[in-house]
Short mmCIF file of C-alpha atoms in Angstrom, two decimals:
data_model
loop_
_atom_site.label_atom_id
_atom_site.label_comp_id
_atom_site.label_asym_id
_atom_site.label_seq_id
_atom_site.Cartn_x
_atom_site.Cartn_y
_atom_site.Cartn_z
CA TYR A 1 -27.23 -4.46 -8.20
CA CYS A 2 -29.21 -6.80 -9.66
CA SER A 3 -27.32 -9.99 -8.53
CA ASN A 4 -29.47 -12.60 -9.19
CA LEU A 5 -30.35 -11.27 -12.92
CA GLN A 6 -29.58 -14.44 -15.40
CA SER A 7 -30.16 -13.22 -18.47
CA ILE A 8 -31.83 -10.31 -20.73
CA GLU A 9 -33.53 -9.55 -23.57
CA ILE A 10 -33.06 -6.02 -25.43
CA PRO A 11 -35.96 -5.47 -28.09
CA ASN A 12 -35.67 -4.04 -31.37
CA SER A 13 -37.05 -0.94 -29.51
CA VAL A 14 -34.73 -0.11 -27.46
CA THR A 15 -32.28 2.11 -28.74
CA SER A 16 -30.23 3.58 -26.32
CA ILE A 17 -28.77 1.84 -23.34
CA GLY A 18 -27.10 3.76 -20.16
CA VAL A 19 -23.36 4.02 -18.73
CA ASP A 20 -23.15 1.66 -16.06
CA ALA A 21 -26.84 0.20 -16.59
CA PHE A 22 -26.06 -3.41 -16.12
CA SER A 23 -23.79 -3.13 -13.05
CA TYR A 24 -23.21 -5.65 -9.92
CA CYS A 25 -25.14 -8.08 -12.34
CA SER A 26 -22.95 -11.05 -10.83
CA SER A 27 -25.29 -14.05 -11.71
CA LEU A 28 -26.00 -13.25 -15.10
CA GLU A 29 -26.02 -15.83 -17.42
CA SER A 30 -26.51 -14.59 -20.93
CA ILE A 31 -27.78 -11.63 -23.51
CA THR A 32 -30.21 -11.53 -26.22
CA VAL A 33 -31.27 -8.11 -28.34
CA ASN A 34 -33.12 -8.74 -31.04
CA ILE A 35 -32.11 -9.12 -34.83
CA ASP A 36 -33.95 -6.40 -35.41
CA ASN A 37 -32.56 -3.80 -33.52
CA GLN A 38 -30.45 -0.91 -35.23
CA HIS A 39 -28.64 -0.24 -32.15
CA TYR A 40 -26.57 -3.27 -30.35
CA GLN A 41 -26.30 -6.66 -31.16
CA THR A 42 -24.68 -10.31 -29.06
CA GLN A 43 -22.64 -12.81 -30.16
CA ASN A 44 -22.35 -15.87 -27.86
CA SER A 45 -24.32 -13.56 -25.96
CA VAL A 46 -22.17 -10.97 -24.84
CA LEU A 47 -23.16 -7.77 -26.07
CA PHE A 48 -21.93 -5.20 -28.41
CA SER A 49 -22.85 -2.12 -30.25
CA LYS A 50 -24.22 -3.03 -33.24
CA ASP A 51 -20.70 -1.97 -35.35
CA MET A 52 -19.42 -4.43 -32.52
CA THR A 53 -16.61 -0.92 -32.10
CA THR A 54 -18.08 -1.01 -28.39
CA LEU A 55 -18.16 -3.95 -25.81
CA ILE A 56 -21.08 -3.20 -23.44
CA LYS A 57 -21.31 -5.83 -21.33
CA TYR A 58 -20.03 -10.12 -21.10
CA PRO A 59 -21.95 -12.08 -18.93
CA ALA A 60 -20.74 -12.72 -15.92
CA LYS A 61 -21.52 -16.37 -15.18
CA LYS A 62 -20.69 -17.40 -18.87
CA ASN A 63 -19.56 -20.57 -18.72
CA LEU A 64 -16.04 -20.23 -20.61
CA ASN A 65 -12.29 -20.18 -18.98
CA SER A 66 -11.33 -17.36 -21.67
CA TYR A 67 -12.58 -15.62 -24.07
CA GLU A 68 -11.28 -13.50 -26.85
CA ILE A 69 -11.91 -10.37 -27.44
CA PRO A 70 -12.70 -9.01 -31.42
CA ASN A 71 -10.22 -7.20 -33.31
CA SER A 72 -13.22 -4.53 -34.12
CA VAL A 73 -13.96 -3.59 -30.41
CA THR A 74 -12.47 -0.14 -29.61
CA SER A 75 -13.90 0.45 -26.72
CA ILE A 76 -14.55 -1.99 -23.16
CA CYS A 77 -17.53 -0.51 -21.51
CA ASN A 78 -17.61 0.30 -17.40
CA TYR A 79 -18.49 -2.62 -15.64
CA ALA A 80 -17.75 -4.93 -19.23
CA PHE A 81 -16.45 -8.39 -17.23
CA GLN A 82 -16.96 -7.34 -13.38
CA TYR A 83 -17.44 -10.61 -11.43
CA CYS A 84 -15.95 -12.40 -14.63
CA THR A 85 -14.78 -15.14 -11.76
CA ASN A 86 -14.97 -17.99 -14.32
CA LEU A 87 -12.50 -16.30 -17.03
CA GLU A 88 -8.46 -17.16 -16.59
CA SER A 89 -7.44 -15.35 -19.73
CA ILE A 90 -8.35 -12.23 -21.56
CA LYS A 91 -7.21 -11.36 -25.32
CA ILE A 92 -7.53 -7.39 -26.01
CA PRO A 93 -6.18 -7.07 -29.62
CA ASP A 94 -4.30 -4.08 -30.78
CA SER A 95 -7.86 -2.36 -31.65
CA ILE A 96 -8.34 -1.40 -28.24
CA LYS A 97 -8.29 2.50 -27.31
CA SER A 98 -10.23 2.54 -23.64
CA ILE A 99 -10.87 0.38 -20.66
CA GLY A 100 -13.32 1.97 -18.58
CA ASP A 101 -14.20 2.30 -14.93
CA TYR A 102 -14.19 -1.28 -12.69
CA ALA A 103 -13.79 -3.42 -16.36
CA PHE A 104 -12.26 -6.20 -14.83
CA GLN A 105 -13.05 -5.51 -10.81
CA TYR A 106 -13.31 -9.24 -8.91
CA CYS A 107 -12.31 -11.06 -11.85
CA THR A 108 -10.20 -13.31 -9.54
CA ASN A 109 -9.38 -16.51 -11.26
CA LEU A 110 -8.00 -14.46 -14.03
CA THR A 111 -4.23 -15.03 -13.98
CA THR A 112 -2.37 -13.58 -17.31
CA ILE A 113 -4.13 -10.84 -19.35
CA LYS A 114 -1.72 -7.39 -21.44
CA ILE A 115 -2.80 -4.21 -22.19
CA PRO A 116 -1.83 -3.57 -25.27
CA ASP A 117 -0.45 0.45 -26.03
CA SER A 118 -2.16 0.84 -28.46
CA VAL A 119 -4.83 1.48 -24.68
CA THR A 120 -4.33 5.10 -24.19
CA SER A 121 -6.95 5.56 -21.59
CA LEU A 122 -6.96 3.01 -18.70
CA GLY A 123 -10.52 3.63 -16.53
CA ARG A 124 -10.84 3.67 -12.34
CA PHE A 125 -11.15 0.44 -10.28
CA ALA A 126 -10.36 -1.43 -13.91
CA PHE A 127 -8.55 -4.32 -12.40
CA GLN A 128 -9.58 -4.45 -9.01
CA TYR A 129 -9.34 -7.58 -6.98
CA CYS A 130 -7.64 -9.08 -10.05
CA SER A 131 -6.22 -11.14 -7.09
CA SER A 132 -5.35 -14.00 -9.16
CA LEU A 133 -2.72 -11.65 -12.16
CA THR A 134 0.74 -12.28 -11.61
CA SER A 135 2.03 -10.20 -13.57
CA MET A 136 0.58 -6.63 -16.05
CA GLY A 137 2.04 -4.45 -18.26
CA ILE A 138 0.63 -1.13 -18.64
CA PRO A 139 1.03 0.60 -21.92
CA ASN A 140 3.78 3.07 -23.39
CA ILE A 141 1.34 5.43 -24.16
CA ILE A 142 -1.02 6.05 -20.88
CA THR A 143 -0.29 9.22 -18.75
CA SER A 144 -2.04 8.46 -15.59
CA ILE A 145 -2.97 5.31 -13.27
CA ASP A 146 -6.44 6.20 -11.70
CA ASP A 147 -7.40 5.43 -8.33
CA TYR A 148 -7.73 1.69 -7.68
CA ALA A 149 -6.84 0.67 -10.62
CA PHE A 150 -4.43 -2.24 -9.51
CA SER A 151 -6.04 -2.41 -5.79
CA GLY A 152 -6.14 -5.60 -4.34
CA CYS A 153 -4.25 -7.43 -6.88
CA SER A 154 -2.22 -9.25 -3.92
CA ASN A 155 -0.24 -11.46 -6.43
CA ILE A 156 1.30 -9.49 -9.05
CA GLU A 157 4.98 -9.90 -7.35
CA SER A 158 6.62 -6.20 -9.82
CA ILE A 159 5.18 -3.77 -11.00
CA THR A 160 7.14 -1.70 -14.01
CA ILE A 161 5.54 1.68 -14.55
CA PRO A 162 5.74 3.33 -17.98
CA SER A 163 8.08 6.82 -18.05
CA SER A 164 5.02 8.30 -19.95
CA VAL A 165 3.09 8.14 -16.78
CA THR A 166 2.75 11.31 -14.85
CA SER A 167 0.57 10.86 -11.89
CA ILE A 168 -0.98 7.57 -9.86
CA GLY A 169 -4.04 7.77 -8.45
CA ASN A 170 -5.47 7.62 -4.89
CA HIS A 171 -5.35 3.35 -3.95
CA ALA A 172 -4.09 2.70 -6.85
CA PHE A 173 -1.80 0.04 -6.00
CA ALA A 174 -3.44 -0.31 -2.65
CA ARG A 175 -2.97 -4.61 -1.32
CA CYS A 176 -0.73 -6.07 -4.25
CA SER A 177 0.44 -7.43 -0.89
CA ASN A 178 3.02 -9.92 -3.16
CA VAL A 179 4.90 -6.65 -5.14
CA ALA A 180 8.32 -7.01 -4.01
CA SER A 181 9.51 -4.30 -5.74
CA ILE A 182 8.53 -1.19 -7.97
CA ASP A 183 10.03 1.26 -10.45
CA ILE A 184 8.90 5.29 -10.63
CA PRO A 185 10.10 6.70 -13.45
CA ASP A 186 11.13 10.66 -13.38
CA SER A 187 7.67 11.49 -15.37
CA VAL A 188 5.40 10.80 -12.13
CA THR A 189 4.83 14.32 -10.34
CA SER A 190 2.49 12.73 -7.62
CA ILE A 191 1.85 9.65 -5.96
CA GLY A 192 -2.01 10.34 -4.51
CA ASP A 193 -3.17 8.98 -1.20
CA TYR A 194 -2.97 5.24 -0.23
CA ALA A 195 -1.11 4.60 -3.62
CA PHE A 196 1.04 1.49 -2.10
CA SER A 197 -0.95 1.08 0.72
CA SER A 198 -0.76 -2.36 2.40
CA CYS A 199 2.07 -3.77 -0.52
CA SER A 200 3.56 -4.89 2.79
CA SER A 201 6.58 -7.33 0.32
CA LEU A 202 7.50 -4.04 -1.08
CA ALA A 203 11.21 -3.63 0.65
CA HIS A 204 12.62 -0.73 -1.11
CA ILE A 205 11.04 2.30 -3.05
CA GLU A 206 13.37 4.69 -4.86
CA ILE A 207 10.93 7.53 -4.91
CA PRO A 208 11.75 9.96 -7.99
CA ASN A 209 12.94 13.53 -8.02
CA GLY A 210 10.19 14.84 -10.37
CA ILE A 211 7.61 13.85 -7.24
CA THR A 212 6.73 17.25 -5.47
CA SER A 213 3.82 15.60 -3.01
CA ILE A 214 3.58 11.96 -1.32
CA GLY A 215 -0.07 12.07 -0.73
CA ASN A 216 -1.80 10.76 2.78
CA GLY A 217 -1.16 6.75 4.04
CA ALA A 218 0.84 6.83 0.89
CA PHE A 219 2.98 3.94 2.09
CA HIS A 220 1.16 3.32 4.74
CA TYR A 221 1.70 -0.16 6.33
CA CYS A 222 4.28 -1.35 4.41
CA SER A 223 6.00 -3.11 6.58
CA SER A 224 9.02 -4.81 4.73
CA MET A 225 10.13 -1.83 3.46
CA ALA A 226 13.45 -0.76 4.74
CA THR A 227 15.20 2.34 3.47
CA ILE A 228 13.58 4.82 1.38
CA ASP A 229 14.70 7.44 -0.88
CA ILE A 230 13.09 11.21 -0.48
CA PRO A 231 14.31 13.31 -3.27
CA ASN A 232 14.85 17.15 -2.59
CA THR A 233 12.03 17.71 -5.35
CA VAL A 234 9.77 16.74 -2.33
CA LYS A 235 7.72 19.83 -0.64
CA SER A 236 5.16 18.00 1.65
CA ILE A 237 4.73 14.16 3.04
CA GLY A 238 0.64 13.46 3.62
CA ASN A 239 -0.91 12.51 7.01
CA SER A 240 -0.06 8.64 7.81
CA ALA A 241 1.69 8.31 4.45
CA PHE A 242 4.42 5.97 6.04
CA GLN A 243 2.82 5.14 8.83
CA ASP A 244 3.35 1.44 10.40
CA CYS A 245 6.55 0.91 8.25
CA SER A 246 7.43 -0.92 10.71
CA ASN A 247 10.68 -2.69 9.29
CA LEU A 248 11.70 1.36 7.73
CA ALA A 249 15.70 1.27 9.86
CA THR A 250 16.52 5.26 8.83
CA ILE A 251 15.23 7.79 6.43
CA GLU A 252 16.66 11.11 5.46
CA ILE A 253 14.02 14.34 4.82
CA PRO A 254 15.07 16.66 3.24
CA ASN A 255 14.59 20.75 3.31
CA SER A 256 13.06 20.82 0.56
CA VAL A 257 10.73 19.92 2.31
CA THR A 258 8.13 22.29 4.15
CA SER A 259 5.17 20.40 5.64
CA ILE A 260 5.22 16.19 7.40
CA GLY A 261 1.50 15.37 8.16
CA HIS A 262 -0.21 14.32 11.47
CA TYR A 263 1.14 10.14 11.79
CA ALA A 264 3.07 10.49 9.21
CA PHE A 265 5.80 8.29 10.38
CA GLU A 266 3.71 6.59 13.33
CA TYR A 267 4.75 2.66 14.64
CA CYS A 268 7.84 2.63 12.79
CA SER A 269 9.08 0.88 15.57
CA ASN A 270 12.60 -0.11 13.67
CA MET A 271 13.46 3.71 13.32
CA LYS A 272 16.89 3.52 13.73
CA ARG A 273 18.24 6.86 12.12
CA PHE A 274 15.59 10.07 11.23
CA ALA A 275 17.40 12.82 9.92
CA ILE A 276 15.21 16.24 9.37
CA SER A 277 16.02 19.84 8.92
CA SER A 278 15.25 22.12 11.52
CA HIS A 279 14.09 24.55 9.28
CA ILE A 280 10.49 22.84 8.80
CA PRO A 281 7.46 24.69 9.51
CA LYS A 282 5.16 22.60 10.03
CA ILE A 283 5.69 19.24 11.93
CA ARG A 284 1.79 17.97 13.04
#
C-alpha cells in the first residue's frame, strides 16, 4: 500500500510487471518509462504495454476530469483506475474485451461511464464505491456479474441486467441505496450472498423462474421492499435472506422450498401475511 508514492520511473531493463503491482498507490501523479524499454510505454503518464493493447495503470492523482481510452486497448488491468477521484467521465472504446478486478474502485466522482458490448469479462469489485454514478449499462454478452462489481454505487437509481447473465455474485449490488427497481431476467439461476443487501430504496423485486437458491443476506436491509414474488423453482432461502426488510407486508413460500436459513425473516416488523407449506423439512 504505497499510498504516498507520487511518481514512478521504469528503466529499460524491466521486462515484466506483475499483476496488481501498483494497487492502492492512491497518490500517484506520474509514470514514466524509458524510451528504450521493449515491453512497456507511457502516454501522458499512463502506463501501457508496448503494443498499446493493455492499459496497466492510470495515475490516481493525474489532474484531469475526463479521459478517453485509446482504441488500441483491449484489456484494462486490475486496479487500473483505482482511486482516480479527479475523473468524472471515462470513455471506454468498443475495442475493450475485459475489465479487471478493482479496475475503477473508489472513482468517487465518476458520474458517467458506458461499458461497450464488446466487454465479455467484468472483474470483481470493478466499480465498487463509484458513489457518483447515476446509471450503468451492463453489456448483453456478460454471463456473470462478479462479487462486489457494483457494490456501494449509492447514486444508481435503476439496474437492468441483460438476459445473457446467469449468475449474480456475492455483494454484487450491495449498498446501492438509491436503486428503486431491478429487472432480473429469467436467465439468472443464482443470486449470491448479500447480492442486493442494503438496497434500501428497492420497493419490489420479482425473482425469475430460473432461480433455485437465494443466498445468505441476499436482500438483507432492503427496508423499502413491500412485496416480493418467490417462484416455485426456489429450493433454499439462505440465512438472513430478508432480514430487516421492515416494510415487507406479505410473502408466500412456494412448495418447492425445502430449507429456510437462520434469521431469514428476522425484524420484518410489518409482516401481515406469511404463507408457508407445512411440508418444509428444515426451518432454522
